[in-house]
Amino acid sequence: FVIVSAESERQVASIVDEVEERVRLAGAKVLRREGNREGRWVLLDFGDIVVHVFHEDERNFYDLERLWRESPTIDLGVAGTQQTAAH
């Protein structure tokens, strides 16, 4: 899965919209979308890939990286970010 964080609810919504659009353009679709109400944590389930888009406060609180710390990570090569994704 992929974990992404943003500084505001608006940024969370924008990231979610962009991820969905890019995946749609690639010929796939979201199977399930959860947590949209307050824009603090949105889960996008694409089957083999699950994307968690967090407001920074929720990401720190839930600390999913801690739960998955023994999983291998992949460097996504995104400049200026923490460059790991658990799978």
JSON list of C-alpha atoms in Angstrom, two decimals:
[
{"chain": "A", "resi": 1, "resn": "PHE", "atom": "CA", "xyz": [0.00, 0.00, 0.00]},
{"chain": "A", "resi": 2, "resn": "VAL", "atom": "CA", "xyz": [0.92, 3.65, -0.38]},
{"chain": "A", "resi": 3, "resn": "ILE", "atom": "CA", "xyz": [0.73, 6.26, 2.38]},
{"chain": "A", "resi": 4, "resn": "VAL", "atom": "CA", "xyz": [0.44, 9.94, 1.45]},
{"chain": "A", "resi": 5, "resn": "SER", "atom": "CA", "xyz": [-0.03, 12.94, 3.71]},
{"chain": "A", "resi": 6, "resn": "ALA", "atom": "CA", "xyz": [-1.14, 16.52, 3.23]},
{"chain": "A", "resi": 7, "resn": "GLU", "atom": "CA", "xyz": [-1.25, 19.68, 5.33]},
{"chain": "A", "resi": 8, "resn": "SER", "atom": "CA", "xyz": [-4.95, 20.46, 4.86]},
{"chain": "A", "resi": 9, "resn": "GLU", "atom": "CA", "xyz": [-8.30, 18.84, 4.11]},
{"chain": "A", "resi": 10, "resn": "ARG", "atom": "CA", "xyz": [-8.33, 20.59, 0.72]},
{"chain": "A", "resi": 11, "resn": "GLN", "atom": "CA", "xyz": [-4.96, 19.06, -0.16]},
{"chain": "A", "resi": 12, "resn": "VAL", "atom": "CA", "xyz": [-6.20, 15.62, 0.91]},
{"chain": "A", "resi": 13, "resn": "ALA", "atom": "CA", "xyz": [-9.18, 16.00, -1.45]},
{"chain": "A", "resi": 14, "resn": "SER", "atom": "CA", "xyz": [-6.97, 17.22, -4.30]},
{"chain": "A", "resi": 15, "resn": "ILE", "atom": "CA", "xyz": [-4.57, 14.30, -3.91]},
{"chain": "A", "resi": 16, "resn": "VAL", "atom": "CA", "xyz": [-7.46, 11.83, -3.84]},
{"chain": "A", "resi": 17, "resn": "ASP", "atom": "CA", "xyz": [-8.97, 13.35, -6.99]},
{"chain": "A", "resi": 18, "resn": "GLU", "atom": "CA", "xyz": [-5.62, 13.27, -8.82]},
{"chain": "A", "resi": 19, "resn": "VAL", "atom": "CA", "xyz": [-4.87, 9.67, -7.85]},
{"chain": "A", "resi": 20, "resn": "GLU", "atom": "CA", "xyz": [-8.32, 8.56, -9.00]},
{"chain": "A", "resi": 21, "resn": "GLU", "atom": "CA", "xyz": [-7.96, 10.45, -12.29]},
{"chain": "A", "resi": 22, "resn": "ARG", "atom": "CA", "xyz": [-4.50, 9.03, -13.04]},
{"chain": "A", "resi": 23, "resn": "VAL", "atom": "CA", "xyz": [-5.64, 5.49, -12.27]},
{"chain": "A", "resi": 24, "resn": "ARG", "atom": "CA", "xyz": [-8.76, 5.98, -14.42]},
{"chain": "A", "resi": 25, "resn": "LEU", "atom": "CA", "xyz": [-6.60, 7.21, -17.32]},
{"chain": "A", "resi": 26, "resn": "ALA", "atom": "CA", "xyz": [-4.48, 4.07, -16.89]},
{"chain": "A", "resi": 27, "resn": "GLY", "atom": "CA", "xyz": [-7.62, 1.99, -17.44]},
{"chain": "A", "resi": 28, "resn": "ALA", "atom": "CA", "xyz": [-8.42, 0.98, -13.87]},
{"chain": "A", "resi": 29, "resn": "LYS", "atom": "CA", "xyz": [-10.94, 2.18, -11.32]},
{"chain": "A", "resi": 30, "resn": "VAL", "atom": "CA", "xyz": [-11.29, 2.49, -7.60]},
{"chain": "A", "resi": 31, "resn": "LEU", "atom": "CA", "xyz": [-13.02, -0.53, -6.08]},
{"chain": "A", "resi": 32, "resn": "ARG", "atom": "CA", "xyz": [-13.77, 1.19, -2.80]},
{"chain": "A", "resi": 33, "resn": "ARG", "atom": "CA", "xyz": [-13.36, 4.67, -1.39]},
{"chain": "A", "resi": 34, "resn": "GLU", "atom": "CA", "xyz": [-13.75, 5.28, 2.34]},
{"chain": "A", "resi": 35, "resn": "GLY", "atom": "CA", "xyz": [-13.35, 8.14, 4.78]},
{"chain": "A", "resi": 36, "resn": "ASN", "atom": "CA", "xyz": [-14.32, 11.09, 2.62]},
{"chain": "A", "resi": 37, "resn": "ARG", "atom": "CA", "xyz": [-16.53, 12.93, 5.10]},
{"chain": "A", "resi": 38, "resn": "GLU", "atom": "CA", "xyz": [-14.09, 15.26, 6.79]},
{"chain": "A", "resi": 39, "resn": "GLY", "atom": "CA", "xyz": [-11.14, 15.00, 4.41]},
{"chain": "A", "resi": 40, "resn": "ARG", "atom": "CA", "xyz": [-8.82, 13.79, 7.15]},
{"chain": "A", "resi": 41, "resn": "TRP", "atom": "CA", "xyz": [-8.15, 10.21, 5.99]},
{"chain": "A", "resi": 42, "resn": "VAL", "atom": "CA", "xyz": [-9.28, 8.72, 2.68]},
{"chain": "A", "resi": 43, "resn": "LEU", "atom": "CA", "xyz": [-8.65, 5.13, 1.70]},
{"chain": "A", "resi": 44, "resn": "LEU", "atom": "CA", "xyz": [-8.67, 4.23, -2.01]},
{"chain": "A", "resi": 45, "resn": "ASP", "atom": "CA", "xyz": [-8.78, 0.50, -2.73]},
{"chain": "A", "resi": 46, "resn": "PHE", "atom": "CA", "xyz": [-7.65, -0.47, -6.23]},
{"chain": "A", "resi": 47, "resn": "GLY", "atom": "CA", "xyz": [-7.43, -4.19, -5.51]},
{"chain": "A", "resi": 48, "resn": "ASP", "atom": "CA", "xyz": [-3.69, -4.90, -5.53]},
{"chain": "A", "resi": 49, "resn": "ILE", "atom": "CA", "xyz": [-2.89, -1.37, -4.36]},
{"chain": "A", "resi": 50, "resn": "VAL", "atom": "CA", "xyz": [-4.42, 0.50, -1.44]},
{"chain": "A", "resi": 51, "resn": "VAL", "atom": "CA", "xyz": [-3.72, 4.22, -1.10]},
{"chain": "A", "resi": 52, "resn": "HIS", "atom": "CA", "xyz": [-4.12, 5.99, 2.25]},
{"chain": "A", "resi": 53, "resn": "VAL", "atom": "CA", "xyz": [-4.28, 9.78, 1.97]},
{"chain": "A", "resi": 54, "resn": "PHE", "atom": "CA", "xyz": [-3.95, 11.34, 5.41]},
{"chain": "A", "resi": 55, "resn": "HIS", "atom": "CA", "xyz": [-4.08, 14.77, 6.91]},
{"chain": "A", "resi": 56, "resn": "GLU", "atom": "CA", "xyz": [-0.69, 15.02, 8.67]},
{"chain": "A", "resi": 57, "resn": "ASP", "atom": "CA", "xyz": [-2.29, 14.95, 12.15]},
{"chain": "A", "resi": 58, "resn": "GLU", "atom": "CA", "xyz": [-4.13, 11.68, 11.41]},
{"chain": "A", "resi": 59, "resn": "ARG", "atom": "CA", "xyz": [-1.04, 10.14, 9.85]},
{"chain": "A", "resi": 60, "resn": "ASN", "atom": "CA", "xyz": [0.95, 10.86, 13.00]},
{"chain": "A", "resi": 61, "resn": "PHE", "atom": "CA", "xyz": [-1.86, 9.61, 15.25]},
{"chain": "A", "resi": 62, "resn": "TYR", "atom": "CA", "xyz": [-2.55, 6.30, 13.45]},
{"chain": "A", "resi": 63, "resn": "ASP", "atom": "CA", "xyz": [1.11, 5.68, 12.51]},
{"chain": "A", "resi": 64, "resn": "LEU", "atom": "CA", "xyz": [0.46, 2.95, 9.94]},
{"chain": "A", "resi": 65, "resn": "GLU", "atom": "CA", "xyz": [4.19, 2.76, 9.24]},
{"chain": "A", "resi": 66, "resn": "ARG", "atom": "CA", "xyz": [4.65, 1.38, 12.75]},
{"chain": "A", "resi": 67, "resn": "LEU", "atom": "CA", "xyz": [2.07, -1.35, 12.11]},
{"chain": "A", "resi": 68, "resn": "TRP", "atom": "CA", "xyz": [3.79, -2.34, 8.85]},
{"chain": "A", "resi": 69, "resn": "ARG", "atom": "CA", "xyz": [7.39, -1.74, 9.94]},
{"chain": "A", "resi": 70, "resn": "GLU", "atom": "CA", "xyz": [8.50, -5.29, 9.11]},
{"chain": "A", "resi": 71, "resn": "SER", "atom": "CA", "xyz": [7.23, -5.07, 5.53]},
{"chain": "A", "resi": 72, "resn": "PRO", "atom": "CA", "xyz": [9.65, -4.33, 2.71]},
{"chain": "A", "resi": 73, "resn": "THR", "atom": "CA", "xyz": [9.66, -0.77, 1.40]},
{"chain": "A", "resi": 74, "resn": "ILE", "atom": "CA", "xyz": [10.08, 0.69, -2.08]},
{"chain": "A", "resi": 75, "resn": "ASP", "atom": "CA", "xyz": [11.72, 4.01, -2.89]},
{"chain": "A", "resi": 76, "resn": "LEU", "atom": "CA", "xyz": [9.22, 5.86, -5.07]},
{"chain": "A", "resi": 77, "resn": "GLY", "atom": "CA", "xyz": [11.78, 8.44, -6.15]},
{"chain": "A", "resi": 78, "resn": "VAL", "atom": "CA", "xyz": [9.57, 11.42, -5.34]},
{"chain": "A", "resi": 79, "resn": "ALA", "atom": "CA", "xyz": [11.78, 14.41, -4.63]},
{"chain": "A", "resi": 80, "resn": "GLY", "atom": "CA", "xyz": [11.26, 16.22, -1.33]},
{"chain": "A", "resi": 81, "resn": "THR", "atom": "CA", "xyz": [9.23, 13.48, 0.35]},
{"chain": "A", "resi": 82, "resn": "GLN", "atom": "CA", "xyz": [9.72, 10.58, 2.67]},
{"chain": "A", "resi": 83, "resn": "GLN", "atom": "CA", "xyz": [10.34, 8.08, -0.11]},
{"chain": "A", "resi": 84, "resn": "THR", "atom": "CA", "xyz": [9.01, 4.77, 1.10]},
{"chain": "A", "resi": 85, "resn": "ALA", "atom": "CA", "xyz": [5.87, 2.74, 0.56]},
{"chain": "A", "resi": 86, "resn": "ALA", "atom": "CA", "xyz": [5.12, -0.50, 2.37]},
{"chain": "A", "resi": 87, "resn": "HIS", "atom": "CA", "xyz": [3.77, -3.41, 0.38]}
]
